[in-house]
Amino acid sequence: ESIILTINKYDIHKTDRIIPKLESIQLIISKQSKELENALSSSLITADSVVKARNLINTSPSIATPEFIANIADKIARENKLSIEIYNKQAIIKNKMFGILAVSSGSINEPRVVVLKYNKKQAKKTIALVGKGITFDSGGLSLKNSVGMETMKIDMTGAAVVIYTINAIAKLNLNVNVIGIAMLTENMPGHNAYKPGDIISTMSGKTIEVLNTDAEGRIVLADGLHLAKKYSPDYIIDIATLTGAAMVALGSECAAILGNDQELINSLIESGKTTYERLWQLPMFDEYADYIKSDFADMKNVVSNSGSFGGTITASKFLQNFIDDKKWAHLDIAPVDWNETDKDYRGRGGTAFGIRLLTHFLSNIS
């Protein structure tokens, strides 16, 4: 994995590009080992999915639109003989996914919801993976500054991780059922954009008072999490570049994990240690739910009292409203989704953090 990921660079637009050519790798071992053969095969498959996800994450946002990424998911489904549903705007409206519809309303590029299904008849566990896929995040009418927008093509990392994790586990033939849901839209300040002060409904019927259109990821995930429950999963895991507060809390060395099931959280943390995609748990005390209570709707999408802080936790409490009694973990990967400089096998640009972690976790379940 390290060797393959180290030589991968996203420099396809450079005119003086030098393509590194890996001639061979020699491993010196004491005896032939089936375990080693399996590990090598698994590593090649996993690393290939990470490289492809990184390339997608680094693709220009004017190219990597919701439709473009949905077409990639469709190609992966055909390659691996998986079933797939792709909801276009009309299907999104029909299914009352008014959260993602509101976020997409300022963009000329229509939203897509992708449901990618990997099924094994003999599998005992079903896992739903839900990925935030904001293909470009301008902040909407709550506009980001120019520096804040520089890397916002990577706000779809969660969706890319979900799609390419399923690509990996299908090629690994794991004995587990996985439903991958990618919520794909732009967040733009167009003439029809949703506004601070709007009250919007969601697929669950619960209502949201919008105070900041740049807190759009949780609104999109509200529909995705509710959709995931339709498949009666044993666990729901969402992965999202959700909050700047996670970056303040954790720097750039690990992602935040929160949820309602400690056994699930512990398993993901252990897989993170093994793959060096590390997670750090933050609390989910009941009192934090009070921070997002609204006088006009079921909840508000941000804390209006700036002195309250705890943005990563309050965003997670927001998401918990759409979980019901399902066992759930939320991965906020905002601290680790982008490298400004080369870091050994983690090159400059999008990291695709989460594919190796989730593949390891699903392998353990398998």
XYZ file of N, CA and C in Angstrom, residues 124-365:
726
model
N -24.213 -12.171 7.416
C -25.041 -11.992 8.605
C -25.245 -10.519 8.960
N -24.398 -9.635 8.445
C -24.449 -8.226 8.811
C -24.678 -7.351 7.579
N -25.451 -6.294 7.778
C -25.652 -5.273 6.744
C -25.204 -3.925 7.296
N -24.313 -3.280 6.563
C -23.760 -1.991 6.961
C -24.179 -0.948 5.934
N -24.690 0.177 6.390
C -24.986 1.301 5.492
C -23.908 2.364 5.652
N -23.304 2.743 4.537
C -22.316 3.823 4.503
C -22.955 5.024 3.800
N -22.905 6.184 4.442
C -23.508 7.392 3.873
C -22.420 8.454 3.738
N -22.225 8.965 2.522
C -21.154 9.918 2.268
C -21.664 11.278 1.826
N -21.137 12.320 2.431
C -21.423 13.693 2.005
C -20.701 13.958 0.687
N -21.456 14.443 -0.302
C -20.862 14.663 -1.622
C -21.143 16.053 -2.169
N -20.661 17.085 -1.481
C -20.806 18.452 -2.003
C -19.682 18.663 -3.019
N -20.029 18.611 -4.287
C -19.002 18.599 -5.338
C -18.290 19.944 -5.470
N -18.936 21.011 -5.054
C -18.248 22.277 -4.801
C -19.061 23.047 -3.783
N -18.372 23.559 -2.764
C -19.045 24.276 -1.689
C -18.585 25.725 -1.646
N -19.402 26.600 -2.213
C -19.117 28.035 -2.162
C -19.555 28.641 -0.833
N -20.336 27.884 -0.071
C -20.975 28.413 1.126
C -22.396 28.868 0.866
N -22.794 28.888 -0.414
C -24.119 29.395 -0.748
C -24.199 30.890 -0.475
N -25.354 31.371 -0.068
C -25.504 32.804 0.213
C -24.687 33.224 1.426
N -24.388 32.297 2.331
C -23.443 32.570 3.430
C -22.042 32.318 2.878
N -21.640 33.161 1.940
C -20.502 32.893 1.055
C -19.176 32.788 1.814
N -18.399 31.773 1.457
C -17.043 31.662 1.991
C -16.165 32.756 1.383
N -15.030 33.061 2.048
C -14.061 33.951 1.398
C -13.240 33.167 0.380
N -12.416 33.848 -0.372
C -11.703 33.196 -1.479
C -10.772 32.090 -0.984
N -10.099 32.317 0.135
C -9.210 31.286 0.683
C -10.016 30.070 1.118
N -11.170 30.307 1.720
C -12.022 29.212 2.166
C -12.539 28.353 1.032
N -12.600 28.940 -0.173
C -13.117 28.199 -1.331
C -12.042 27.442 -2.103
N -10.781 27.725 -1.840
C -9.692 27.185 -2.659
C -9.734 25.664 -2.792
N -10.067 24.977 -1.717
C -10.020 23.511 -1.738
C -11.405 22.881 -1.659
N -12.443 23.644 -1.973
C -13.792 23.125 -1.753
C -14.269 22.136 -2.805
N -13.397 21.782 -3.752
C -13.708 20.648 -4.615
C -13.651 19.340 -3.826
N -12.991 19.357 -2.661
C -12.837 18.123 -1.884
C -13.968 17.903 -0.888
N -15.015 18.740 -0.966
C -16.117 18.572 -0.019
C -16.985 17.367 -0.377
N -16.611 16.659 -1.433
C -17.298 15.418 -1.805
C -16.477 14.186 -1.416
N -15.451 14.374 -0.585
C -14.582 13.254 -0.203
C -15.380 12.112 0.417
N -16.334 12.419 1.288
C -17.115 11.362 1.932
C -17.805 10.466 0.922
N -18.407 11.068 -0.104
C -19.085 10.293 -1.143
C -18.092 9.456 -1.943
N -16.944 10.047 -2.284
C -15.915 9.296 -3.021
C -15.418 8.113 -2.202
N -15.245 8.307 -0.901
C -14.783 7.224 -0.022
C -15.803 6.096 0.013
N -17.079 6.422 0.098
C -18.125 5.396 0.116
C -18.118 4.601 -1.188
N -18.069 5.296 -2.313
C -18.117 4.631 -3.620
C -16.919 3.707 -3.805
N -15.716 4.180 -3.464
C -14.525 3.378 -3.715
C -14.259 2.355 -2.609
N -14.850 2.520 -1.438
C -14.801 1.437 -0.451
C -15.594 0.242 -0.958
N -16.751 0.495 -1.538
C -17.550 -0.599 -2.099
C -16.837 -1.222 -3.293
N -16.151 -0.408 -4.082
C -15.338 -0.962 -5.173
C -14.296 -1.937 -4.629
N -13.658 -1.566 -3.517
C -12.623 -2.419 -2.926
C -13.218 -3.703 -2.355
N -14.285 -3.598 -1.575
C -14.813 -4.804 -0.919
C -15.443 -5.760 -1.923
N -15.950 -5.220 -3.040
C -16.483 -6.100 -4.081
C -15.361 -6.925 -4.709
N -14.225 -6.288 -4.963
C -13.090 -7.009 -5.540
C -12.459 -7.961 -4.520
N -12.589 -7.637 -3.224
C -12.085 -8.522 -2.168
C -13.077 -9.635 -1.843
N -14.292 -9.532 -2.375
C -15.320 -10.558 -2.190
C -15.627 -10.795 -0.710
N -15.778 -9.728 0.039
C -16.036 -9.847 1.470
C -17.446 -10.368 1.732
N -17.576 -11.078 2.843
C -18.847 -11.685 3.225
C -19.621 -10.744 4.157
N -20.122 -9.678 3.584
C -20.872 -8.679 4.331
C -21.749 -7.926 3.337
N -22.930 -7.503 3.774
C -23.800 -6.690 2.924
C -23.522 -5.213 3.203
N -23.320 -4.445 2.144
C -23.030 -3.018 2.312
C -23.908 -2.210 1.361
N -24.578 -1.218 1.931
C -25.340 -0.251 1.146
C -24.565 1.059 1.172
N -24.139 1.537 0.021
C -23.390 2.787 -0.061
C -24.272 3.889 -0.622
N -24.442 4.960 0.140
C -25.292 6.077 -0.281
C -24.425 7.319 -0.429
N -24.415 7.896 -1.628
C -23.640 9.105 -1.918
C -24.604 10.241 -2.219
N -24.547 11.298 -1.395
C -25.439 12.451 -1.537
C -24.692 13.552 -2.288
N -25.023 13.749 -3.562
C -24.217 14.560 -4.466
C -24.934 15.842 -4.892
N -24.325 16.968 -4.578
C -24.865 18.252 -5.025
C -23.790 19.324 -4.899
N -23.983 20.434 -5.613
C -23.204 21.650 -5.378
C -23.938 22.520 -4.365
N -23.207 23.447 -3.751
C -23.807 24.460 -2.875
C -23.391 25.824 -3.416
N -24.289 26.457 -4.164
C -23.946 27.672 -4.899
C -24.917 28.819 -4.582
N -24.465 30.077 -4.765
C -25.313 31.237 -4.473
C -26.095 31.725 -5.689
N -26.815 30.840 -6.342
C -27.550 31.227 -7.540
C -28.821 31.993 -7.228
N -29.536 32.388 -8.287
C -30.714 33.241 -8.112
C -31.827 32.532 -7.344
N -31.803 31.196 -7.322
C -32.852 30.435 -6.654
C -32.350 29.782 -5.366
N -31.179 30.201 -4.869
C -30.533 29.546 -3.727
C -31.380 29.632 -2.464
N -31.259 28.591 -1.645
C -31.942 28.644 -0.347
C -31.274 29.687 0.542
N -32.025 30.180 1.532
C -31.627 31.405 2.222
C -31.592 31.209 3.737
N -30.735 31.959 4.441
C -30.831 32.001 5.896
C -32.230 32.486 6.303
N -32.840 31.770 7.213
C -34.219 32.072 7.596
C -35.228 31.115 7.002
N -34.827 30.370 5.957
C -35.718 29.350 5.389
C -35.977 28.240 6.406
N -37.160 27.675 6.336
C -37.468 26.448 7.074
C -37.781 25.382 6.036
N -36.978 24.313 6.064
C -37.115 23.271 5.050
C -37.477 21.952 5.705
N -38.221 21.148 4.962
C -38.554 19.808 5.417
C -37.500 18.838 4.908
N -37.496 17.629 5.431
C -36.550 16.589 5.005
C -37.325 15.321 4.688
N -36.614 14.331 4.192
C -37.250 13.062 3.838
C -37.959 12.427 5.033
N -37.446 12.660 6.227
C -38.033 12.092 7.440
C -39.300 12.824 7.873
N -39.532 14.006 7.317
C -40.634 14.846 7.738
C -40.222 15.885 8.763
N -39.058 15.723 9.375
C -38.575 16.689 10.359
C -38.117 17.960 9.648
N -38.273 19.095 10.356
C -38.017 20.394 9.737
C -36.764 21.050 10.313
N -36.111 21.854 9.468
C -34.845 22.507 9.817
C -34.965 23.998 9.558
N -34.609 24.792 10.553
C -34.468 26.231 10.375
C -33.041 26.502 9.911
N -32.894 27.098 8.762
C -31.574 27.374 8.192
C -31.090 28.731 8.692
N -29.994 28.733 9.417
C -29.391 29.987 9.863
C -28.115 30.315 9.096
N -27.519 29.281 8.490
C -26.273 29.475 7.737
C -26.265 28.475 6.597
N -26.217 28.967 5.357
C -26.257 28.058 4.208
C -24.927 27.341 3.993
N -23.892 27.733 4.745
C -22.601 27.049 4.653
C -22.527 25.851 5.595
N -23.601 25.597 6.331
C -23.707 24.362 7.127
C -24.664 23.435 6.394
N -24.299 23.179 5.136
C -25.179 22.435 4.228
C -24.990 20.930 4.293
N -23.804 20.481 4.698
C -23.516 19.052 4.681
C -24.460 18.262 5.565
N -24.758 18.801 6.734
C -25.650 18.097 7.664
C -27.076 18.041 7.129
N -27.472 19.060 6.344
C -28.814 19.060 5.755
C -28.924 17.959 4.706
N -27.888 17.819 3.896
C -27.842 16.771 2.880
C -27.807 15.383 3.534
N -26.999 15.245 4.587
C -26.891 13.960 5.275
C -28.186 13.582 5.986
N -28.989 14.568 6.381
C -30.275 14.261 7.017
C -31.121 13.367 6.118
N -31.167 13.678 4.830
C -31.902 12.827 3.885
C -31.194 11.490 3.685
N -29.863 11.521 3.608
C -29.108 10.287 3.384
C -29.240 9.303 4.530
N -29.195 9.801 5.757
C -29.315 8.928 6.930
C -30.711 8.329 7.018
N -31.724 9.125 6.709
C -33.088 8.597 6.737
C -33.264 7.533 5.655
N -32.703 7.781 4.470
C -32.778 6.796 3.391
C -32.089 5.500 3.791
N -30.980 5.586 4.515
C -30.229 4.392 4.929
C -31.073 3.467 5.791
N -31.939 4.031 6.614
C -32.777 3.209 7.506
C -33.724 2.295 6.730
N -34.050 2.677 5.512
C -34.944 1.884 4.659
C -34.409 0.471 4.439
N -33.074 0.303 4.515
C -32.451 -0.986 4.216
C -32.198 -1.822 5.480
N -32.746 -1.401 6.607
C -32.648 -2.125 7.889
C -31.223 -2.574 8.205
N -30.272 -1.654 8.196
C -28.875 -2.042 8.460
C -28.636 -2.315 9.945
N -27.632 -3.153 10.218
C -27.195 -3.372 11.596
C -26.457 -2.140 12.114
N -25.698 -1.493 11.217
C -24.962 -0.282 11.574
C -25.117 0.741 10.460
N -25.153 2.012 10.837
C -25.041 3.113 9.871
C -23.771 3.880 10.213
N -22.931 4.100 9.196
C -21.719 4.903 9.353
C -21.765 6.007 8.314
N -21.711 7.246 8.756
C -21.598 8.334 7.782
C -20.202 8.933 7.857
N -19.737 9.405 6.731
C -18.401 9.989 6.632
C -18.505 11.287 5.852
N -17.953 12.365 6.445
C -18.200 13.688 5.873
C -17.119 14.681 6.271
N -16.782 15.559 5.343
C -15.953 16.734 5.649
C -16.895 17.779 6.231
N -17.211 17.639 7.529
C -18.377 18.343 8.042
C -18.081 19.672 8.711
N -17.073 19.744 9.604
C -16.945 20.977 10.396
C -15.509 21.481 10.503
N -15.363 22.795 10.399
C -14.085 23.428 10.701
C -13.714 23.266 12.164
N -14.728 23.090 13.020
C -14.474 22.907 14.448
C -13.650 21.649 14.716
N -13.824 20.611 13.889
C -13.020 19.395 14.048
C -11.557 19.672 13.759
N -11.295 20.561 12.802
C -9.919 20.950 12.492
C -9.298 21.724 13.653
N -10.097 22.605 14.281
C -9.610 23.357 15.435
C -9.272 22.408 16.578
N -10.132 21.411 16.792
C -9.949 20.489 17.911
C -8.787 19.528 17.711
N -8.592 19.051 16.476
C -7.712 17.908 16.257
C -6.535 18.189 15.332
N -6.430 19.394 14.789
C -5.335 19.641 13.859
C -5.527 18.817 12.603
N -4.435 18.283 12.061
C -4.528 17.521 10.809
C -4.020 16.091 10.955
N -4.052 15.563 12.183
C -3.470 14.233 12.423
C -4.492 13.131 12.611
N -5.769 13.472 12.828
C -6.778 12.429 12.982
C -8.151 13.033 12.712
N -9.115 12.156 12.498
C -10.500 12.567 12.299
C -11.272 12.386 13.591
N -12.426 13.045 13.666
C -13.292 12.904 14.833
C -14.294 11.779 14.598
N -14.615 11.048 15.665
C -15.679 10.048 15.601
C -16.638 10.289 16.756
N -17.918 10.218 16.451
C -18.979 10.360 17.433
C -20.077 9.366 17.064
N -20.974 9.094 17.985
C -22.044 8.164 17.666
C -22.809 7.738 18.893
N -23.642 6.703 18.697
C -24.502 6.243 19.789
C -24.252 4.794 20.195
N -23.237 4.160 19.591
C -22.952 2.755 19.903
C -21.458 2.591 20.154
N -21.086 2.342 21.406
C -19.675 2.323 21.772
C -18.924 1.156 21.152
N -19.589 0.028 20.992
C -18.924 -1.134 20.380
C -18.534 -0.835 18.938
N -19.440 -0.226 18.204
C -19.157 0.173 16.817
C -18.029 1.195 16.774
N -18.094 2.191 17.645
C -17.057 3.223 17.689
C -15.702 2.605 18.004
N -15.652 1.716 18.981
C -14.387 1.058 19.351
C -13.806 0.271 18.183
N -14.666 -0.431 17.444
C -14.192 -1.224 16.297
C -13.584 -0.334 15.223
N -14.217 0.789 14.960
C -13.704 1.722 13.953
C -12.391 2.359 14.416
N -12.299 2.684 15.698
C -11.056 3.253 16.223
C -9.910 2.256 16.073
N -10.165 0.972 16.369
C -9.125 -0.052 16.235
C -8.687 -0.218 14.782
N -9.636 -0.201 13.843
C -9.272 -0.269 12.426
C -8.473 0.955 12.014
N -8.803 2.093 12.609
C -8.041 3.313 12.343
C -6.605 3.223 12.815
N -6.396 2.567 13.957
C -5.033 2.376 14.464
C -4.232 1.483 13.516
N -4.852 0.415 13.044
C -4.161 -0.534 12.165
C -3.777 0.096 10.838
N -4.686 0.884 10.278
C -4.453 1.486 8.955
C -3.799 2.855 9.037
N -3.593 3.351 10.238
C -3.043 4.689 10.488
C -3.956 5.787 9.934
N -5.253 5.465 9.824
C -6.263 6.486 9.562
C -6.983 6.682 10.896
N -6.359 7.474 11.735
C -6.704 7.489 13.151
C -7.942 8.329 13.466
N -8.685 7.876 14.483
C -9.916 8.519 14.922
C -9.816 8.886 16.393
N -10.468 9.983 16.763
C -10.505 10.404 18.162
C -11.959 10.686 18.543
N -12.419 10.033 19.609
C -13.817 10.157 19.994
C -14.088 11.441 20.771
N -15.186 12.106 20.391
C -15.685 13.274 21.103
C -17.024 12.921 21.762
N -17.421 13.656 22.806
C -18.626 13.285 23.558
C -19.913 13.620 22.822
N -20.987 12.957 23.259
C -22.332 13.197 22.702
C -23.325 13.378 23.844
N -22.968 14.173 24.819
C -23.842 14.383 25.969
C -25.186 14.973 25.531
N -26.256 14.580 26.231
C -27.602 15.013 25.863
C -27.740 16.529 25.852
N -26.996 17.197 26.750
C -27.130 18.650 26.866
C -26.809 19.385 25.565
N -25.956 18.792 24.722
C -25.588 19.460 23.473
C -26.779 19.602 22.517
N -27.783 18.737 22.683
C -28.959 18.827 21.812
C -29.707 20.141 22.015
N -29.595 20.706 23.228
C -30.274 21.981 23.499
C -29.707 23.111 22.650
N -28.441 22.990 22.236
C -27.787 24.059 21.487
C -28.446 24.315 20.138
N -29.093 23.280 19.572
C -29.654 23.409 18.223
C -31.177 23.381 18.224
N -31.787 23.626 19.376
C -33.238 23.742 19.414
C -33.671 25.034 18.720
N -34.772 24.939 17.991
C -35.284 26.090 17.236
C -36.661 26.481 17.755
N -36.949 27.763 17.723
C -38.281 28.251 18.094
C -39.285 28.090 16.960
N -38.774 27.839 15.735
C -39.640 27.859 14.567
C -39.701 26.531 13.823
N -38.786 25.611 14.120
C -38.741 24.318 13.437
C -38.293 23.249 14.432
N -38.131 22.030 13.959
C -37.710 20.952 14.865
C -36.285 21.156 15.349
N -35.469 21.813 14.532
C -34.070 22.075 14.910
C -33.531 23.176 14.005
N -32.397 23.748 14.380
C -31.706 24.703 13.511
C -30.375 24.095 13.084
N -29.854 24.549 11.951
C -28.685 23.853 11.388
C -27.358 24.322 11.960
N -27.345 25.432 12.710
C -26.138 25.861 13.419
C -26.539 26.451 14.760
N -25.569 26.569 15.642
C -25.792 27.216 16.936
C -25.775 28.723 16.732
N -26.855 29.389 17.066
C -26.926 30.832 16.819
C -26.181 31.631 17.874
N -25.991 31.049 19.064
C -25.206 31.713 20.106
C -23.738 31.375 19.895
N -22.957 32.331 19.391
C -21.568 32.054 19.025
C -20.712 31.671 20.222
N -21.180 31.986 21.441
C -20.408 31.630 22.623
C -20.530 30.177 23.011
N -21.390 29.407 22.293
C -21.623 28.015 22.669
C -20.520 27.079 22.183
N -19.915 27.386 21.036
C -18.827 26.575 20.471
C -19.249 25.097 20.311
N -18.279 24.179 20.333
C -18.591 22.740 20.215
C -19.218 22.359 18.894
N -18.748 22.979 17.793
C -19.404 22.809 16.503
C -19.437 21.390 15.975
N -18.392 20.606 16.226
C -18.369 19.223 15.744
C -19.412 18.390 16.477
N -19.566 18.649 17.764
C -20.514 17.890 18.575
C -21.949 18.285 18.241
N -22.203 19.588 18.124
C -23.575 20.013 17.829
C -24.011 19.560 16.430
N -23.071 19.502 15.479
C -23.399 18.962 14.151
C -23.770 17.485 14.253
N -23.076 16.771 15.118
C -23.370 15.344 15.313
C -24.719 15.152 15.995
N -25.034 16.024 16.965
C -26.346 15.956 17.619
C -27.451 16.252 16.607
N -27.170 17.138 15.662
C -28.112 17.403 14.570
C -28.372 16.117 13.784
N -27.305 15.440 13.382
C -27.439 14.210 12.599
C -28.178 13.119 13.361
N -27.986 13.075 14.662
C -28.605 12.029 15.477
C -30.131 12.089 15.401
N -30.692 13.237 15.081
C -32.140 13.367 14.940
C -32.704 12.469 13.842
N -31.845 12.016 12.929
C -32.314 11.255 11.768
C -31.912 9.783 11.834
N -31.442 9.345 13.013
C -30.948 7.981 13.193
C -32.005 7.061 13.793
N -32.889 7.606 14.621
C -33.851 6.824 15.397
C -33.102 5.844 16.300
N -33.445 4.558 16.231
C -32.831 3.589 17.144
C -31.692 2.799 16.508
N -31.233 3.220 15.345
C -30.165 2.493 14.662
C -28.806 2.734 15.337
N -27.940 1.718 15.293
C -26.574 1.868 15.789
C -25.786 2.653 14.746
N -25.110 3.706 15.219
C -24.597 4.710 14.268
C -23.274 5.289 14.737
N -22.405 5.563 13.759
C -21.165 6.297 14.014
C -20.989 7.340 12.921
N -20.487 8.492 13.341
C -20.258 9.619 12.427
C -18.766 9.942 12.407
N -18.180 9.964 11.199
C -16.766 10.294 11.025
C -16.669 11.673 10.381
N -16.138 12.633 11.144
C -15.916 13.984 10.619
C -14.453 14.053 10.168
N -14.250 13.984 8.850
C -12.901 13.873 8.299
C -12.365 15.220 7.793
N -13.018 16.314 8.190
C -12.534 17.632 7.760
C -11.064 17.887 8.111
N -10.557 17.382 9.254
C -9.146 17.658 9.558
C -8.152 16.953 8.632
N -8.587 15.874 7.974
C -7.621 14.985 7.304
C -7.928 14.754 5.826
N -8.784 15.567 5.241
C -9.195 15.301 3.861
C -8.255 15.889 2.814
N -7.308 16.733 3.254
C -6.449 17.449 2.290
C -5.059 17.631 2.877
N -4.031 17.401 2.079
C -2.649 17.677 2.473
C -2.116 18.858 1.667
N -1.577 19.844 2.351
C -0.966 20.978 1.664
C 0.407 20.620 1.106
N 1.069 19.641 1.719
C 2.387 19.193 1.258
C 2.413 17.679 1.228
N 3.392 17.132 0.514
C 3.565 15.677 0.505
C 3.922 15.184 1.895
N 3.210 14.160 2.359
C 3.517 13.500 3.624
C 3.655 12.011 3.343
N 4.894 11.585 3.119
C 5.208 10.190 2.784
C 4.197 9.623 1.779
N 3.405 8.621 2.153
C 2.477 8.013 1.195
C 1.181 8.816 1.042
N 1.118 9.950 1.730
C -0.068 10.804 1.634
C 0.325 12.070 0.875
N 0.163 12.013 -0.440
C 0.644 13.097 -1.298
C -0.182 14.358 -1.171
N 0.314 15.450 -1.772
C -0.399 16.728 -1.728
C -1.742 16.583 -2.432
N -2.765 17.156 -1.803
C -4.105 17.094 -2.378
C -5.042 16.250 -1.541
N -6.100 15.763 -2.181
C -7.091 14.938 -1.497
C -6.489 13.631 -1.004
N -6.887 13.212 0.181
C -6.293 12.032 0.822
C -7.107 10.761 0.643
N -8.403 10.890 0.392
C -9.320 9.735 0.382
C -9.286 8.999 1.722
N -9.101 9.753 2.789
C -9.093 9.188 4.144
C -10.396 8.431 4.392
N -10.261 7.201 4.839
C -11.423 6.413 5.209
C -11.575 5.123 4.431
N -11.033 5.048 3.219
C -11.192 3.821 2.423
C -10.468 2.658 3.083
N -9.237 2.872 3.480
C -8.455 1.794 4.091
C -9.043 1.426 5.453
N -9.456 2.421 6.194
C -10.068 2.202 7.506
C -11.357 1.389 7.377
N -12.264 1.828 6.506
C -13.553 1.152 6.365
C -13.407 -0.234 5.757
N -12.475 -0.387 4.815
C -12.244 -1.710 4.229
C -11.744 -2.682 5.287
N -10.843 -2.227 6.153
C -10.347 -3.062 7.253
C -11.479 -3.414 8.209
N -12.305 -2.429 8.563
C -13.444 -2.653 9.457
C -14.402 -3.685 8.863
N -14.719 -3.540 7.578
C -15.651 -4.467 6.919
C -15.037 -5.845 6.751
N -13.721 -5.908 6.567
C -13.028 -7.201 6.505
C -13.163 -7.930 7.831
N -13.045 -7.215 8.936
C -13.203 -7.828 10.258
C -14.614 -8.394 10.435
N -15.614 -7.651 9.971
C -17.002 -8.140 10.061
C -17.179 -9.361 9.172
